[in-house]
GROMACS .gro file of C-alpha atoms in nm:
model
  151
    1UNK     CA    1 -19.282 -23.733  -3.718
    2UNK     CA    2 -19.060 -23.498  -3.511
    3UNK     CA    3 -18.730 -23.423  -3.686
    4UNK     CA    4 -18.382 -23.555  -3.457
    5UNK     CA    5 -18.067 -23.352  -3.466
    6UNK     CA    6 -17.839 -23.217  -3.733
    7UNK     CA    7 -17.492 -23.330  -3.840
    8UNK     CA    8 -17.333 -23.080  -4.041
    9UNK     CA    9 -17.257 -23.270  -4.324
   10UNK     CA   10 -17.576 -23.222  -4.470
   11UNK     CA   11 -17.552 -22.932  -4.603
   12UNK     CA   12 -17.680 -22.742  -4.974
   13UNK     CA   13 -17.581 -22.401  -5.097
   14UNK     CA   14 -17.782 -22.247  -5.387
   15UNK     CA   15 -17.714 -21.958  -5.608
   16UNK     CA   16 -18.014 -21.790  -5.772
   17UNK     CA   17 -18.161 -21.454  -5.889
   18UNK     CA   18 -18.240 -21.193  -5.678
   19UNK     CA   19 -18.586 -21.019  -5.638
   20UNK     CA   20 -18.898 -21.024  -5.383
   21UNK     CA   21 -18.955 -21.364  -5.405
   22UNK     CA   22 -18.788 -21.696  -5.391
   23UNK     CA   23 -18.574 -21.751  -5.694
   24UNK     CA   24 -18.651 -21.990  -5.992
   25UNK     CA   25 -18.322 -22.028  -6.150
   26UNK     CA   26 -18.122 -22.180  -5.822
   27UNK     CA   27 -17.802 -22.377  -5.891
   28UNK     CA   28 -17.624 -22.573  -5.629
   29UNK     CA   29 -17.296 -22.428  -5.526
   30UNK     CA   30 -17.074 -22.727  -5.581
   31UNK     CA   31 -16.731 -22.761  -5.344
   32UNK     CA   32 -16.869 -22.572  -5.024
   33UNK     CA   33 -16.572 -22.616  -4.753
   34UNK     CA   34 -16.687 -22.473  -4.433
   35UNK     CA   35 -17.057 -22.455  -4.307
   36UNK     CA   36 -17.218 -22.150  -4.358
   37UNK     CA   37 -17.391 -21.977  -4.057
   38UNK     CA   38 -17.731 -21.785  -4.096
   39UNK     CA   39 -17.942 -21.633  -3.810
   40UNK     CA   40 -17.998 -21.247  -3.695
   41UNK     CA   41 -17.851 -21.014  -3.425
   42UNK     CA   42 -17.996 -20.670  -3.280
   43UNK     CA   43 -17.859 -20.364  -3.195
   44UNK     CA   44 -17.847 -20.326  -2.851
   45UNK     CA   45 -17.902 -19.982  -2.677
   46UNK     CA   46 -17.756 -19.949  -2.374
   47UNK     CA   47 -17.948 -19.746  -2.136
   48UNK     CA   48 -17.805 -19.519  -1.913
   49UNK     CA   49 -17.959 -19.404  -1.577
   50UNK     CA   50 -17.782 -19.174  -1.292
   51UNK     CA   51 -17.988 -19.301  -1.034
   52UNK     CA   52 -17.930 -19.700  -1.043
   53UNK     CA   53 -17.614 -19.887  -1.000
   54UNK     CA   54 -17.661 -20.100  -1.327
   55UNK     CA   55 -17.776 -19.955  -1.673
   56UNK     CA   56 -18.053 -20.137  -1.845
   57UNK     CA   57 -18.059 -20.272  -2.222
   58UNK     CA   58 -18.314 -20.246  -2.471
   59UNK     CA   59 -18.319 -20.406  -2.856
   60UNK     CA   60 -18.288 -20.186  -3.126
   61UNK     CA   61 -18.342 -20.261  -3.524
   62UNK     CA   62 -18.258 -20.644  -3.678
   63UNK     CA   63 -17.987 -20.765  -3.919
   64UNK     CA   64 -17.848 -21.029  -4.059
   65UNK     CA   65 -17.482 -21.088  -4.022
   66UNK     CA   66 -17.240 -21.116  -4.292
   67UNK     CA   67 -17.237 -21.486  -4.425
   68UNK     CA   68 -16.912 -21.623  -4.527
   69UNK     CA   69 -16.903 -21.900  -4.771
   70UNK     CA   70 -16.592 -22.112  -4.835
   71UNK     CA   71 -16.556 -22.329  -5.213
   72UNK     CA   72 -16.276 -22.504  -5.322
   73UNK     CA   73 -16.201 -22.323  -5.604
   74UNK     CA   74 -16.277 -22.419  -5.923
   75UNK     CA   75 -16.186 -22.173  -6.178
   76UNK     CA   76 -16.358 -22.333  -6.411
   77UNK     CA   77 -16.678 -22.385  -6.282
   78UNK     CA   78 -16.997 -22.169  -6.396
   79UNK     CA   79 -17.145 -22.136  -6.077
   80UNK     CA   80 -16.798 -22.006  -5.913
   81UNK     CA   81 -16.758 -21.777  -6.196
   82UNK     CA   82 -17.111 -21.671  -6.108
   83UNK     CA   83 -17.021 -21.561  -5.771
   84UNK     CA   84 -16.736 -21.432  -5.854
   85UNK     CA   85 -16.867 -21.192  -6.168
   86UNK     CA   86 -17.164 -21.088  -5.879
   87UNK     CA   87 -16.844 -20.970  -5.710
   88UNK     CA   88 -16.674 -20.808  -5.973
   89UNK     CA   89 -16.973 -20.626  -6.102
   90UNK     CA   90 -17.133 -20.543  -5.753
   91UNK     CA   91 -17.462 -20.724  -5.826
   92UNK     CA   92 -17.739 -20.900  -5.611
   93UNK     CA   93 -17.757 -21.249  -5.576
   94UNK     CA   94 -17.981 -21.466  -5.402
   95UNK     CA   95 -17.871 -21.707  -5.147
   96UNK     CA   96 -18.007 -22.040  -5.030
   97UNK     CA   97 -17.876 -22.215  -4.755
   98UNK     CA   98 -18.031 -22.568  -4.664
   99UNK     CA   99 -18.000 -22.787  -4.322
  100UNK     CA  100 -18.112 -23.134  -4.388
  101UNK     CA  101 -18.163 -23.371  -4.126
  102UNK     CA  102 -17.987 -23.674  -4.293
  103UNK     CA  103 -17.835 -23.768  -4.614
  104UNK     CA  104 -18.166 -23.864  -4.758
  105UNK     CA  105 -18.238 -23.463  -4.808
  106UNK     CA  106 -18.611 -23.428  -4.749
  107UNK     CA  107 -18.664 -23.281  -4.391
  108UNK     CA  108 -18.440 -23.052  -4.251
  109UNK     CA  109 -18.454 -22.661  -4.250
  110UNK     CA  110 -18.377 -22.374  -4.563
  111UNK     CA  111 -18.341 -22.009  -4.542
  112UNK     CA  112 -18.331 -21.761  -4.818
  113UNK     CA  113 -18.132 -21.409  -4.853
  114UNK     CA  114 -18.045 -21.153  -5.110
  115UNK     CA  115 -17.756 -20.999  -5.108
  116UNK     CA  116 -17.466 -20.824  -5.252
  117UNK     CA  117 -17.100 -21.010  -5.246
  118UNK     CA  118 -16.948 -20.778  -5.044
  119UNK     CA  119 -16.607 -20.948  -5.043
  120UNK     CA  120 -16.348 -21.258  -5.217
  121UNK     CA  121 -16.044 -21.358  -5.187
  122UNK     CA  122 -15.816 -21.680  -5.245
  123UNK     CA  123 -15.602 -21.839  -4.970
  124UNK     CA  124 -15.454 -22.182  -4.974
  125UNK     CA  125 -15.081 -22.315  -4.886
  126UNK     CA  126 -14.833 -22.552  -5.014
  127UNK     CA  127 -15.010 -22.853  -4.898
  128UNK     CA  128 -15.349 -22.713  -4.921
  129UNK     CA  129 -15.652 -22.672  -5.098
  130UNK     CA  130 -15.733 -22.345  -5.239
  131UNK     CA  131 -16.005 -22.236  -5.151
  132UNK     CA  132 -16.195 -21.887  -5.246
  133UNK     CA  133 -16.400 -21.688  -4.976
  134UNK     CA  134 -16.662 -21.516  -5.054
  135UNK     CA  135 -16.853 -21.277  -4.810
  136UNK     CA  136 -17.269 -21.245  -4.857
  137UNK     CA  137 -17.354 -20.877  -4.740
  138UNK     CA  138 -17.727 -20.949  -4.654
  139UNK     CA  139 -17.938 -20.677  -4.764
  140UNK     CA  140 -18.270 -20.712  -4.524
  141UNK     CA  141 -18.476 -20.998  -4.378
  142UNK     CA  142 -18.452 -21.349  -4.512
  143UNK     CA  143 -18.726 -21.390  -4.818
  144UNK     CA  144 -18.805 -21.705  -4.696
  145UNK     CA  145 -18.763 -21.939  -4.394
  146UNK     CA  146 -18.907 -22.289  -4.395
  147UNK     CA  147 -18.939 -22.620  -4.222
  148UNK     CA  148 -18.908 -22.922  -4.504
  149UNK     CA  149 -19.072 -23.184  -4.358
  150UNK     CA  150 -19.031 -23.430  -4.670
  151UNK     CA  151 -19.309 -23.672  -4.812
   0.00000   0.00000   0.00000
């Protein structure tokens, strides 16, 4: 069965354990506020040449942006103070970011990072949430990208 398109409302965040593999110990990041992109981006060269009117482009090496993610903060909560102390103490983390397809949650789409929290900070207003950003430096390729295609 082919899958149908996405709503962004189905969405899981996972904390886990860094290393070379896919992490054992994920827990769900509760209180995500804004959908976290994931994808990659090249350097581009550009090419210079005296003897054309238009330079060409080539691709250089890969990356993987920066990944913001967005929580309602809960002081309280084990898995913020997770991300948080990862901050603080400059350590690797493992991200894991799934797409399902519907609110059932078995097919849809998950990729995997490590990476370092490169960045948090608290905003909110008067008549607003707070809500703590944290920024996902992504060291390297994704560990893992996969299609779930349920049962």
């Amino acid at each position: 069965m082919a899958m149908d398109i996405f709503a962004g409302a189905n969405i899981k965040v996972e904390l886990g354990t860094a290393g070379n593999t896919v992490s054992s110990t994920f827990e769900v990041i509760p209180e995500v506020s804004v959908f976290p992109t994931s994808g990659s981006e090249s350097a581009v060269i550009d090419v210079k040449s005296f003897n054309s009117a238009y330079n060409r482009k080539l691709l250089g090496t890969k990356s993987v942006p920066d990944i913001t993610l967005s929580v309602n903060w809960l002081p309280d909560n084990t898995v913020h103070t997770k991300l948080l102390a990862a901050s603080e103490n400059q350590t690797r983390v493992q991200i894991r970011i799934t797409y399902f397809e519907n609110a059932l949650q078995t097919t849809g789409y998950s990729v995997v990072y490590n990476g370092f929290i490169s960045k948090d900070g608290v905003t909110g207003d008067k008549d607003q949430v707070v809500v703590r950003e944290f920024t996902l430096a992504v060291d390297g390729k994704a560990v893992e990208q996969k299609v779930l295609a349920g049962e």
